[in-house]
Amino acid sequence: MGPFTAHRHMKISNNSSTITGFILLGFPCAREGQILLFVLFSIVYLLTLMSNGSIICAVRWHQRLHTPVYILLANFSFLEICYVTSTIPNMLANFLSDTKVISFSGCFLQFYFFFSLGCTECFFLAIMAFDRYLAICQPLHYPTLITGRLCTNLVVSCWVLGFLWFLIPIVIVSQMSFCGSRIIDHFLCDPGPLLALTCKKAPGVEFVFSTLSAVPIIILFLCIMASYALVLRAVLKVPSAAGRRKAFSTCGSHLAVVSLFYGSVLVMYGSSITEQEAGTQKTLTLFYSIVTPLHNPMIYSLRNKDMKKALKMSKKI
């Protein structure tokens, strides 16, 4: 009944249906299963908001955390909140919906915000790696190099570049015609399922989008790896074992987050965006867009003594 109750969202043109709305299948299962998934993802969403929000509050309320590394971490946590909010609320609504329809404009807005926030996260991870490089390799010059003003400029640059990067591709894709089936076998408006619904195959558009997706991912990943290669070289020169452990501990949290995020993203976009099976796309997207933001605060708070102290003090307030 669901797919047939939404013909009002379609525009008929020249004996072929031009889509003005889409159906997000999400995770097809019985009604009981949909309710169970609704409860599960509601809990995940609340935990993500609370854990990332606690880091933001800890940095805001505790003077000793008003340093570049924690300011970057607080902004990163805010980014993670925005990232999950671009997908989970609509997913939760779909679990309880019979039609699972998302409007044409709603689909492309989600598309734009999801990929812009993902691109912004890549920039943030690169900046955080650069911060750790300076802290370990240039410790005497670090306070003068990473000033509050520079930190603010870096944060603003990450947001601006992230939201400008996919502006042209999303405009191009949104102007394309979509015909026939309007069913997207995904829980969000992802480029692979979307491009598969176009009236005419556009390998050029797919190539442009794949290239623009890969450029920030690959280049920034290489920058992160270069930063940590220099950090590793500097750490190995430290004479004491205790000094080496301390240096490694300052980078361990960030490396864990980079591994979680980039591991799934590189697998996801390492191949053509229209060639992967729907199940694989959903699993990988679920991992880097929902599971990773949930675990990031745990990684940072559990491995950082100052953050643990600040969080304990926040609970007492």
PDB file of C-alpha atoms in Angstrom:
ATOM      1  CA  MET A   1       0.000   0.000   0.000  1.00  0.00           C
ATOM      2  CA  GLY A   2       2.802   2.412   0.958  1.00  0.00           C
ATOM      3  CA  PRO A   3       4.443   2.983  -2.464  1.00  0.00           C
ATOM      4  CA  PHE A   4       1.058   3.397  -4.185  1.00  0.00           C
ATOM      5  CA  THR A   5      -0.343   5.978  -1.777  1.00  0.00           C
ATOM      6  CA  ALA A   6       2.105   8.677  -2.747  1.00  0.00           C
ATOM      7  CA  HIS A   7       1.394   9.258  -6.450  1.00  0.00           C
ATOM      8  CA  ARG A   8       0.484  12.826  -5.574  1.00  0.00           C
ATOM      9  CA  HIS A   9       4.207  13.482  -5.107  1.00  0.00           C
ATOM     10  CA  MET A  10       4.979  12.609  -8.728  1.00  0.00           C
ATOM     11  CA  LYS A  11       4.849  14.801 -11.831  1.00  0.00           C
ATOM     12  CA  ILE A  12       3.840  13.121 -15.116  1.00  0.00           C
ATOM     13  CA  SER A  13       5.582  14.318 -18.251  1.00  0.00           C
ATOM     14  CA  ASN A  14       5.458  12.881 -21.816  1.00  0.00           C
ATOM     15  CA  ASN A  15       4.286   9.370 -20.853  1.00  0.00           C
ATOM     16  CA  SER A  16       7.108   9.031 -18.303  1.00  0.00           C
ATOM     17  CA  SER A  17       7.035   9.903 -14.654  1.00  0.00           C
ATOM     18  CA  THR A  18       9.478  12.544 -13.493  1.00  0.00           C
ATOM     19  CA  ILE A  19      10.171  12.115  -9.806  1.00  0.00           C
ATOM     20  CA  THR A  20       9.575  15.019  -7.429  1.00  0.00           C
ATOM     21  CA  GLY A  21       9.828  12.895  -4.290  1.00  0.00           C
ATOM     22  CA  PHE A  22      11.595   9.719  -3.222  1.00  0.00           C
ATOM     23  CA  ILE A  23      10.924   6.725  -0.998  1.00  0.00           C
ATOM     24  CA  LEU A  24      13.731   5.864   1.416  1.00  0.00           C
ATOM     25  CA  LEU A  25      13.480   2.151   2.103  1.00  0.00           C
ATOM     26  CA  GLY A  26      15.801   2.292   5.088  1.00  0.00           C
ATOM     27  CA  PHE A  27      15.889  -1.148   6.720  1.00  0.00           C
ATOM     28  CA  PRO A  28      12.865  -3.090   5.401  1.00  0.00           C
ATOM     29  CA  CYS A  29      11.309  -5.418   7.981  1.00  0.00           C
ATOM     30  CA  ALA A  30       8.056  -6.087   9.811  1.00  0.00           C
ATOM     31  CA  ARG A  31       6.296  -3.351  11.810  1.00  0.00           C
ATOM     32  CA  GLU A  32       7.631  -4.756  15.078  1.00  0.00           C
ATOM     33  CA  GLY A  33      11.156  -4.649  13.689  1.00  0.00           C
ATOM     34  CA  GLN A  34      10.700  -1.022  12.616  1.00  0.00           C
ATOM     35  CA  ILE A  35       9.630  -0.065  16.149  1.00  0.00           C
ATOM     36  CA  LEU A  36      12.611  -1.926  17.606  1.00  0.00           C
ATOM     37  CA  LEU A  37      14.955  -0.083  15.240  1.00  0.00           C
ATOM     38  CA  PHE A  38      13.271   3.189  16.186  1.00  0.00           C
ATOM     39  CA  VAL A  39      13.997   2.559  19.872  1.00  0.00           C
ATOM     40  CA  LEU A  40      17.578   1.418  19.162  1.00  0.00           C
ATOM     41  CA  PHE A  41      18.522   4.417  17.019  1.00  0.00           C
ATOM     42  CA  SER A  42      16.736   6.804  19.382  1.00  0.00           C
ATOM     43  CA  ILE A  43      19.005   5.557  22.174  1.00  0.00           C
ATOM     44  CA  VAL A  44      22.083   5.860  19.932  1.00  0.00           C
ATOM     45  CA  TYR A  45      21.080   9.413  18.961  1.00  0.00           C
ATOM     46  CA  LEU A  46      20.515  10.504  22.570  1.00  0.00           C
ATOM     47  CA  LEU A  47      23.812   8.958  23.707  1.00  0.00           C
ATOM     48  CA  THR A  48      25.648  10.707  20.871  1.00  0.00           C
ATOM     49  CA  LEU A  49      24.095  14.059  21.759  1.00  0.00           C
ATOM     50  CA  MET A  50      24.828  13.629  25.468  1.00  0.00           C
ATOM     51  CA  SER A  51      28.416  12.408  25.091  1.00  0.00           C
ATOM     52  CA  ASN A  52      29.450  15.024  22.541  1.00  0.00           C
ATOM     53  CA  GLY A  53      27.511  17.692  24.410  1.00  0.00           C
ATOM     54  CA  SER A  54      29.348  16.828  27.630  1.00  0.00           C
ATOM     55  CA  ILE A  55      32.701  17.458  25.933  1.00  0.00           C
ATOM     56  CA  ILE A  56      31.494  20.837  24.656  1.00  0.00           C
ATOM     57  CA  CYS A  57      30.284  21.797  28.153  1.00  0.00           C
ATOM     58  CA  ALA A  58      33.500  20.580  29.793  1.00  0.00           C
ATOM     59  CA  VAL A  59      35.626  22.719  27.473  1.00  0.00           C
ATOM     60  CA  ARG A  60      33.297  25.697  27.893  1.00  0.00           C
ATOM     61  CA  TRP A  61      33.118  25.588  31.691  1.00  0.00           C
ATOM     62  CA  HIS A  62      36.689  24.685  32.667  1.00  0.00           C
ATOM     63  CA  GLN A  63      39.361  27.315  32.222  1.00  0.00           C
ATOM     64  CA  ARG A  64      42.212  24.791  32.044  1.00  0.00           C
ATOM     65  CA  LEU A  65      40.699  23.373  28.860  1.00  0.00           C
ATOM     66  CA  HIS A  66      40.714  26.739  27.066  1.00  0.00           C
ATOM     67  CA  THR A  67      43.640  25.666  24.899  1.00  0.00           C
ATOM     68  CA  PRO A  68      43.757  25.097  21.110  1.00  0.00           C
ATOM     69  CA  VAL A  69      43.661  21.296  21.314  1.00  0.00           C
ATOM     70  CA  TYR A  70      40.489  21.291  23.437  1.00  0.00           C
ATOM     71  CA  ILE A  71      38.876  24.125  21.491  1.00  0.00           C
ATOM     72  CA  LEU A  72      39.346  22.042  18.356  1.00  0.00           C
ATOM     73  CA  LEU A  73      37.932  19.019  20.188  1.00  0.00           C
ATOM     74  CA  ALA A  74      34.849  20.962  21.316  1.00  0.00           C
ATOM     75  CA  ASN A  75      34.196  22.163  17.768  1.00  0.00           C
ATOM     76  CA  PHE A  76      34.724  18.620  16.510  1.00  0.00           C
ATOM     77  CA  SER A  77      32.120  17.368  19.006  1.00  0.00           C
ATOM     78  CA  PHE A  78      29.671  20.036  17.819  1.00  0.00           C
ATOM     79  CA  LEU A  79      30.338  18.887  14.257  1.00  0.00           C
ATOM     80  CA  GLU A  80      29.534  15.291  15.250  1.00  0.00           C
ATOM     81  CA  ILE A  81      26.210  16.424  16.727  1.00  0.00           C
ATOM     82  CA  CYS A  82      25.348  18.168  13.457  1.00  0.00           C
ATOM     83  CA  TYR A  83      26.506  15.136  11.473  1.00  0.00           C
ATOM     84  CA  VAL A  84      24.191  12.642  13.177  1.00  0.00           C
ATOM     85  CA  THR A  85      21.347  15.178  13.163  1.00  0.00           C
ATOM     86  CA  SER A  86      21.537  15.313   9.358  1.00  0.00           C
ATOM     87  CA  THR A  87      20.507  11.643   9.161  1.00  0.00           C
ATOM     88  CA  ILE A  88      19.022  10.111  12.325  1.00  0.00           C
ATOM     89  CA  PRO A  89      15.893  12.300  12.866  1.00  0.00           C
ATOM     90  CA  ASN A  90      14.669  11.596   9.334  1.00  0.00           C
ATOM     91  CA  MET A  91      15.556   7.920   9.798  1.00  0.00           C
ATOM     92  CA  LEU A  92      13.512   7.779  13.003  1.00  0.00           C
ATOM     93  CA  ALA A  93      10.542   9.398  11.246  1.00  0.00           C
ATOM     94  CA  ASN A  94      10.806   6.807   8.459  1.00  0.00           C
ATOM     95  CA  PHE A  95      10.673   3.925  10.932  1.00  0.00           C
ATOM     96  CA  LEU A  96       7.217   5.096  12.007  1.00  0.00           C
ATOM     97  CA  SER A  97       6.049   6.123   8.533  1.00  0.00           C
ATOM     98  CA  ASP A  98       3.936   3.993   6.213  1.00  0.00           C
ATOM     99  CA  THR A  99       4.974   5.759   2.990  1.00  0.00           C
ATOM    100  CA  LYS A 100       8.607   6.616   3.896  1.00  0.00           C
ATOM    101  CA  VAL A 101       8.457   9.517   1.432  1.00  0.00           C
ATOM    102  CA  ILE A 102      11.025  12.305   1.463  1.00  0.00           C
ATOM    103  CA  SER A 103      10.459  15.360  -0.707  1.00  0.00           C
ATOM    104  CA  PHE A 104      12.738  16.235  -3.593  1.00  0.00           C
ATOM    105  CA  SER A 105      14.041  19.349  -1.811  1.00  0.00           C
ATOM    106  CA  GLY A 106      14.322  17.495   1.512  1.00  0.00           C
ATOM    107  CA  CYS A 107      16.366  14.741  -0.124  1.00  0.00           C
ATOM    108  CA  PHE A 108      18.873  17.126  -1.673  1.00  0.00           C
ATOM    109  CA  LEU A 109      19.131  19.234   1.463  1.00  0.00           C
ATOM    110  CA  GLN A 110      20.005  16.082   3.393  1.00  0.00           C
ATOM    111  CA  PHE A 111      22.434  15.112   0.625  1.00  0.00           C
ATOM    112  CA  TYR A 112      24.152  18.518   0.796  1.00  0.00           C
ATOM    113  CA  PHE A 113      24.392  18.761   4.576  1.00  0.00           C
ATOM    114  CA  PHE A 114      25.484  15.145   5.036  1.00  0.00           C
ATOM    115  CA  PHE A 115      28.377  15.411   2.572  1.00  0.00           C
ATOM    116  CA  SER A 116      29.325  18.955   3.581  1.00  0.00           C
ATOM    117  CA  LEU A 117      29.548  17.928   7.234  1.00  0.00           C
ATOM    118  CA  GLY A 118      31.518  14.820   6.258  1.00  0.00           C
ATOM    119  CA  CYS A 119      33.945  16.973   4.261  1.00  0.00           C
ATOM    120  CA  THR A 120      34.214  19.381   7.203  1.00  0.00           C
ATOM    121  CA  GLU A 121      35.116  16.427   9.431  1.00  0.00           C
ATOM    122  CA  CYS A 122      37.978  15.538   7.083  1.00  0.00           C
ATOM    123  CA  PHE A 123      39.328  19.096   7.403  1.00  0.00           C
ATOM    124  CA  PHE A 124      38.971  19.020  11.195  1.00  0.00           C
ATOM    125  CA  LEU A 125      40.848  15.722  11.489  1.00  0.00           C
ATOM    126  CA  ALA A 126      43.683  17.162   9.377  1.00  0.00           C
ATOM    127  CA  ILE A 127      43.881  20.328  11.494  1.00  0.00           C
ATOM    128  CA  MET A 128      43.885  18.278  14.706  1.00  0.00           C
ATOM    129  CA  ALA A 129      46.736  16.134  13.337  1.00  0.00           C
ATOM    130  CA  PHE A 130      48.672  19.302  12.455  1.00  0.00           C
ATOM    131  CA  ASP A 131      48.092  20.577  16.003  1.00  0.00           C
ATOM    132  CA  ARG A 132      49.537  17.361  17.480  1.00  0.00           C
ATOM    133  CA  TYR A 133      52.517  17.589  15.111  1.00  0.00           C
ATOM    134  CA  LEU A 134      53.352  21.105  16.327  1.00  0.00           C
ATOM    135  CA  ALA A 135      52.786  20.174  19.979  1.00  0.00           C
ATOM    136  CA  ILE A 136      55.256  17.282  19.799  1.00  0.00           C
ATOM    137  CA  CYS A 137      57.746  18.357  17.141  1.00  0.00           C
ATOM    138  CA  GLN A 138      57.801  22.082  17.962  1.00  0.00           C
ATOM    139  CA  PRO A 139      56.947  22.169  21.698  1.00  0.00           C
ATOM    140  CA  LEU A 140      58.883  25.380  22.462  1.00  0.00           C
ATOM    141  CA  HIS A 141      57.273  27.305  19.601  1.00  0.00           C
ATOM    142  CA  TYR A 142      53.802  25.743  19.966  1.00  0.00           C
ATOM    143  CA  PRO A 143      52.286  28.506  22.204  1.00  0.00           C
ATOM    144  CA  THR A 144      53.361  31.210  19.764  1.00  0.00           C
ATOM    145  CA  LEU A 145      52.444  29.249  16.622  1.00  0.00           C
ATOM    146  CA  ILE A 146      48.949  28.070  17.636  1.00  0.00           C
ATOM    147  CA  THR A 147      47.374  31.196  19.066  1.00  0.00           C
ATOM    148  CA  GLY A 148      43.710  31.659  19.925  1.00  0.00           C
ATOM    149  CA  ARG A 149      43.219  33.777  16.812  1.00  0.00           C
ATOM    150  CA  LEU A 150      44.828  31.188  14.538  1.00  0.00           C
ATOM    151  CA  CYS A 151      42.748  28.441  16.151  1.00  0.00           C
ATOM    152  CA  THR A 152      39.561  30.431  15.461  1.00  0.00           C
ATOM    153  CA  ASN A 153      40.624  31.023  11.850  1.00  0.00           C
ATOM    154  CA  LEU A 154      41.322  27.313  11.372  1.00  0.00           C
ATOM    155  CA  VAL A 155      37.924  26.343  12.779  1.00  0.00           C
ATOM    156  CA  VAL A 156      36.105  28.851  10.557  1.00  0.00           C
ATOM    157  CA  SER A 157      38.115  27.698   7.519  1.00  0.00           C
ATOM    158  CA  CYS A 158      37.129  24.064   8.140  1.00  0.00           C
ATOM    159  CA  TRP A 159      33.427  24.945   8.196  1.00  0.00           C
ATOM    160  CA  VAL A 160      33.575  27.257   5.173  1.00  0.00           C
ATOM    161  CA  LEU A 161      35.630  24.899   2.995  1.00  0.00           C
ATOM    162  CA  GLY A 162      33.491  21.920   3.984  1.00  0.00           C
ATOM    163  CA  PHE A 163      30.255  23.624   2.950  1.00  0.00           C
ATOM    164  CA  LEU A 164      31.642  25.137  -0.242  1.00  0.00           C
ATOM    165  CA  TRP A 165      33.227  21.931  -1.519  1.00  0.00           C
ATOM    166  CA  PHE A 166      29.995  20.106  -2.488  1.00  0.00           C
ATOM    167  CA  LEU A 167      27.948  23.155  -3.444  1.00  0.00           C
ATOM    168  CA  ILE A 168      28.480  22.832  -7.211  1.00  0.00           C
ATOM    169  CA  PRO A 169      28.022  19.016  -7.374  1.00  0.00           C
ATOM    170  CA  ILE A 170      24.753  19.165  -5.427  1.00  0.00           C
ATOM    171  CA  VAL A 171      23.431  21.900  -7.722  1.00  0.00           C
ATOM    172  CA  ILE A 172      24.326  19.800 -10.793  1.00  0.00           C
ATOM    173  CA  VAL A 173      22.742  16.605  -9.440  1.00  0.00           C
ATOM    174  CA  SER A 174      19.589  18.412  -8.259  1.00  0.00           C
ATOM    175  CA  GLN A 175      19.010  19.741 -11.792  1.00  0.00           C
ATOM    176  CA  MET A 176      18.973  16.249 -13.299  1.00  0.00           C
ATOM    177  CA  SER A 177      15.740  14.430 -14.201  1.00  0.00           C
ATOM    178  CA  PHE A 178      14.788  11.296 -12.267  1.00  0.00           C
ATOM    179  CA  CYS A 179      12.454   8.770 -13.884  1.00  0.00           C
ATOM    180  CA  GLY A 180      10.790   5.424 -13.263  1.00  0.00           C
ATOM    181  CA  SER A 181      11.188   3.923  -9.832  1.00  0.00           C
ATOM    182  CA  ARG A 182      11.643   6.507  -7.093  1.00  0.00           C
ATOM    183  CA  ILE A 183      12.702   3.991  -4.468  1.00  0.00           C
ATOM    184  CA  ILE A 184      16.090   4.603  -2.823  1.00  0.00           C
ATOM    185  CA  ASP A 185      17.345   1.448  -1.142  1.00  0.00           C
ATOM    186  CA  HIS A 186      19.122   3.357   1.611  1.00  0.00           C
ATOM    187  CA  PHE A 187      18.388   5.202   4.847  1.00  0.00           C
ATOM    188  CA  LEU A 188      19.572   8.548   3.424  1.00  0.00           C
ATOM    189  CA  CYS A 189      19.875  10.308   0.078  1.00  0.00           C
ATOM    190  CA  ASP A 190      23.229   8.897  -1.023  1.00  0.00           C
ATOM    191  CA  PRO A 191      24.709   9.682  -4.485  1.00  0.00           C
ATOM    192  CA  GLY A 192      24.908   6.045  -5.631  1.00  0.00           C
ATOM    193  CA  PRO A 193      21.172   5.220  -5.350  1.00  0.00           C
ATOM    194  CA  LEU A 194      20.255   8.741  -6.521  1.00  0.00           C
ATOM    195  CA  LEU A 195      22.336   8.609  -9.709  1.00  0.00           C
ATOM    196  CA  ALA A 196      20.901   5.172 -10.444  1.00  0.00           C
ATOM    197  CA  LEU A 197      17.439   6.805 -10.746  1.00  0.00           C
ATOM    198  CA  THR A 198      18.373   9.439 -13.347  1.00  0.00           C
ATOM    199  CA  CYS A 199      16.518   9.369 -16.674  1.00  0.00           C
ATOM    200  CA  LYS A 200      19.815   9.424 -18.552  1.00  0.00           C
ATOM    201  CA  LYS A 201      23.009   7.887 -17.276  1.00  0.00           C
ATOM    202  CA  ALA A 202      25.567  10.591 -16.641  1.00  0.00           C
ATOM    203  CA  PRO A 203      29.037   9.072 -16.246  1.00  0.00           C
ATOM    204  CA  GLY A 204      30.493  12.581 -16.366  1.00  0.00           C
ATOM    205  CA  VAL A 205      28.492  13.678 -13.329  1.00  0.00           C
ATOM    206  CA  GLU A 206      29.408  10.480 -11.491  1.00  0.00           C
ATOM    207  CA  PHE A 207      33.076  11.049 -12.314  1.00  0.00           C
ATOM    208  CA  VAL A 208      32.948  14.665 -11.100  1.00  0.00           C
ATOM    209  CA  PHE A 209      31.213  13.685  -7.875  1.00  0.00           C
ATOM    210  CA  SER A 210      33.566  10.753  -7.268  1.00  0.00           C
ATOM    211  CA  THR A 211      36.569  12.983  -7.889  1.00  0.00           C
ATOM    212  CA  LEU A 212      35.343  15.763  -5.612  1.00  0.00           C
ATOM    213  CA  SER A 213      34.550  13.184  -2.933  1.00  0.00           C
ATOM    214  CA  ALA A 214      37.955  11.560  -3.224  1.00  0.00           C
ATOM    215  CA  VAL A 215      40.111  14.716  -3.326  1.00  0.00           C
ATOM    216  CA  PRO A 216      39.547  15.932   0.260  1.00  0.00           C
ATOM    217  CA  ILE A 217      39.466  12.386   1.604  1.00  0.00           C
ATOM    218  CA  ILE A 218      42.735  11.276   0.001  1.00  0.00           C
ATOM    219  CA  ILE A 219      44.706  14.527   0.211  1.00  0.00           C
ATOM    220  CA  LEU A 220      43.763  15.225   3.822  1.00  0.00           C
ATOM    221  CA  PHE A 221      44.375  11.589   4.763  1.00  0.00           C
ATOM    222  CA  LEU A 222      47.874  11.845   3.287  1.00  0.00           C
ATOM    223  CA  CYS A 223      48.425  15.082   5.237  1.00  0.00           C
ATOM    224  CA  ILE A 224      47.365  13.315   8.438  1.00  0.00           C
ATOM    225  CA  MET A 225      49.688  10.387   7.748  1.00  0.00           C
ATOM    226  CA  ALA A 226      52.562  12.772   6.945  1.00  0.00           C
ATOM    227  CA  SER A 227      51.983  14.624  10.224  1.00  0.00           C
ATOM    228  CA  TYR A 228      52.097  11.402  12.208  1.00  0.00           C
ATOM    229  CA  ALA A 229      55.131  10.144  10.329  1.00  0.00           C
ATOM    230  CA  LEU A 230      56.958  13.266  11.490  1.00  0.00           C
ATOM    231  CA  VAL A 231      55.557  12.785  14.996  1.00  0.00           C
ATOM    232  CA  LEU A 232      56.750   9.172  15.040  1.00  0.00           C
ATOM    233  CA  ARG A 233      60.228  10.205  13.933  1.00  0.00           C
ATOM    234  CA  ALA A 234      60.372  12.841  16.681  1.00  0.00           C
ATOM    235  CA  VAL A 235      59.034  10.470  19.351  1.00  0.00           C
ATOM    236  CA  LEU A 236      61.579   7.775  18.524  1.00  0.00           C
ATOM    237  CA  LYS A 237      64.314  10.312  19.243  1.00  0.00           C
ATOM    238  CA  VAL A 238      63.028  10.873  22.795  1.00  0.00           C
ATOM    239  CA  PRO A 239      65.580   9.186  25.126  1.00  0.00           C
ATOM    240  CA  SER A 240      63.253   8.092  27.933  1.00  0.00           C
ATOM    241  CA  ALA A 241      60.565   5.426  27.619  1.00  0.00           C
ATOM    242  CA  ALA A 242      58.222   7.502  29.793  1.00  0.00           C
ATOM    243  CA  GLY A 243      58.610  10.454  27.430  1.00  0.00           C
ATOM    244  CA  ARG A 244      57.824   8.289  24.428  1.00  0.00           C
ATOM    245  CA  ARG A 245      54.709   6.866  26.120  1.00  0.00           C
ATOM    246  CA  LYS A 246      53.467  10.350  26.976  1.00  0.00           C
ATOM    247  CA  ALA A 247      53.999  11.555  23.416  1.00  0.00           C
ATOM    248  CA  PHE A 248      52.221   8.547  21.963  1.00  0.00           C
ATOM    249  CA  SER A 249      49.310   8.931  24.404  1.00  0.00           C
ATOM    250  CA  THR A 250      48.651  12.482  23.191  1.00  0.00           C
ATOM    251  CA  CYS A 251      48.186  11.164  19.654  1.00  0.00           C
ATOM    252  CA  GLY A 252      46.502   7.834  20.390  1.00  0.00           C
ATOM    253  CA  SER A 253      42.959   9.203  20.698  1.00  0.00           C
ATOM    254  CA  HIS A 254      43.160  11.162  17.470  1.00  0.00           C
ATOM    255  CA  LEU A 255      44.671   8.228  15.580  1.00  0.00           C
ATOM    256  CA  ALA A 256      41.853   5.974  16.810  1.00  0.00           C
ATOM    257  CA  VAL A 257      39.230   8.437  15.543  1.00  0.00           C
ATOM    258  CA  VAL A 258      41.021   8.817  12.200  1.00  0.00           C
ATOM    259  CA  SER A 259      41.164   5.020  11.828  1.00  0.00           C
ATOM    260  CA  LEU A 260      37.450   4.603  12.551  1.00  0.00           C
ATOM    261  CA  PHE A 261      36.330   7.364  10.200  1.00  0.00           C
ATOM    262  CA  TYR A 262      38.743   6.936   7.308  1.00  0.00           C
ATOM    263  CA  GLY A 263      38.677   3.129   7.444  1.00  0.00           C
ATOM    264  CA  SER A 264      34.998   2.985   6.499  1.00  0.00           C
ATOM    265  CA  VAL A 265      35.032   6.070   4.234  1.00  0.00           C
ATOM    266  CA  LEU A 266      37.956   4.837   2.118  1.00  0.00           C
ATOM    267  CA  VAL A 267      36.248   1.479   1.614  1.00  0.00           C
ATOM    268  CA  MET A 268      32.955   3.218   0.802  1.00  0.00           C
ATOM    269  CA  TYR A 269      34.309   5.646  -1.799  1.00  0.00           C
ATOM    270  CA  GLY A 270      37.293   3.641  -2.969  1.00  0.00           C
ATOM    271  CA  SER A 271      35.135   2.134  -5.711  1.00  0.00           C
ATOM    272  CA  SER A 272      32.483   3.470  -8.053  1.00  0.00           C
ATOM    273  CA  ILE A 273      29.577   4.924  -6.088  1.00  0.00           C
ATOM    274  CA  THR A 274      27.004   3.049  -8.197  1.00  0.00           C
ATOM    275  CA  GLU A 275      28.655  -0.388  -8.174  1.00  0.00           C
ATOM    276  CA  GLN A 276      28.348  -1.349  -4.507  1.00  0.00           C
ATOM    277  CA  GLU A 277      25.486  -3.469  -3.233  1.00  0.00           C
ATOM    278  CA  ALA A 278      22.806  -1.699  -1.212  1.00  0.00           C
ATOM    279  CA  GLY A 279      23.588  -3.730   1.921  1.00  0.00           C
ATOM    280  CA  THR A 280      27.274  -2.802   1.760  1.00  0.00           C
ATOM    281  CA  GLN A 281      26.469   0.875   1.228  1.00  0.00           C
ATOM    282  CA  LYS A 282      24.109   0.917   4.208  1.00  0.00           C
ATOM    283  CA  THR A 283      26.543  -0.861   6.522  1.00  0.00           C
ATOM    284  CA  LEU A 284      29.529   1.360   5.692  1.00  0.00           C
ATOM    285  CA  THR A 285      27.469   4.562   5.796  1.00  0.00           C
ATOM    286  CA  LEU A 286      25.943   3.493   9.107  1.00  0.00           C
ATOM    287  CA  PHE A 287      29.400   2.923  10.543  1.00  0.00           C
ATOM    288  CA  TYR A 288      31.078   6.217   9.666  1.00  0.00           C
ATOM    289  CA  SER A 289      27.990   8.444  10.012  1.00  0.00           C
ATOM    290  CA  ILE A 290      26.406   7.051  13.204  1.00  0.00           C
ATOM    291  CA  VAL A 291      28.668   4.551  14.992  1.00  0.00           C
ATOM    292  CA  THR A 292      31.815   6.701  14.780  1.00  0.00           C
ATOM    293  CA  PRO A 293      30.246   9.896  16.237  1.00  0.00           C
ATOM    294  CA  LEU A 294      28.964   7.783  19.146  1.00  0.00           C
ATOM    295  CA  HIS A 295      32.407   6.340  19.939  1.00  0.00           C
ATOM    296  CA  ASN A 296      34.537   9.458  19.412  1.00  0.00           C
ATOM    297  CA  PRO A 297      33.697  11.108  22.786  1.00  0.00           C
ATOM    298  CA  MET A 298      34.401   7.827  24.577  1.00  0.00           C
ATOM    299  CA  ILE A 299      37.791   7.552  22.883  1.00  0.00           C
ATOM    300  CA  TYR A 300      38.795  11.102  23.746  1.00  0.00           C
ATOM    301  CA  SER A 301      37.460  11.138  27.313  1.00  0.00           C
ATOM    302  CA  LEU A 302      38.754   7.703  28.302  1.00  0.00           C
ATOM    303  CA  ARG A 303      42.294   8.387  27.044  1.00  0.00           C
ATOM    304  CA  ASN A 304      42.638  11.968  28.286  1.00  0.00           C
ATOM    305  CA  LYS A 305      43.286  12.702  31.970  1.00  0.00           C
ATOM    306  CA  ASP A 306      42.396  16.411  31.776  1.00  0.00           C
ATOM    307  CA  MET A 307      39.118  15.624  30.009  1.00  0.00           C
ATOM    308  CA  LYS A 308      38.224  12.932  32.567  1.00  0.00           C
ATOM    309  CA  LYS A 309      38.873  15.356  35.425  1.00  0.00           C
ATOM    310  CA  ALA A 310      36.780  18.059  33.762  1.00  0.00           C
ATOM    311  CA  LEU A 311      33.894  15.654  33.131  1.00  0.00           C
ATOM    312  CA  LYS A 312      33.963  14.473  36.760  1.00  0.00           C
ATOM    313  CA  MET A 313      33.905  18.075  37.969  1.00  0.00           C
ATOM    314  CA  SER A 314      31.003  18.828  35.595  1.00  0.00           C
ATOM    315  CA  LYS A 315      28.964  16.024  37.166  1.00  0.00           C
ATOM    316  CA  LYS A 316      29.434  17.581  40.588  1.00  0.00           C
ATOM    317  CA  ILE A 317      28.239  21.004  39.441  1.00  0.00           C
TER     318      ILE A 317
END
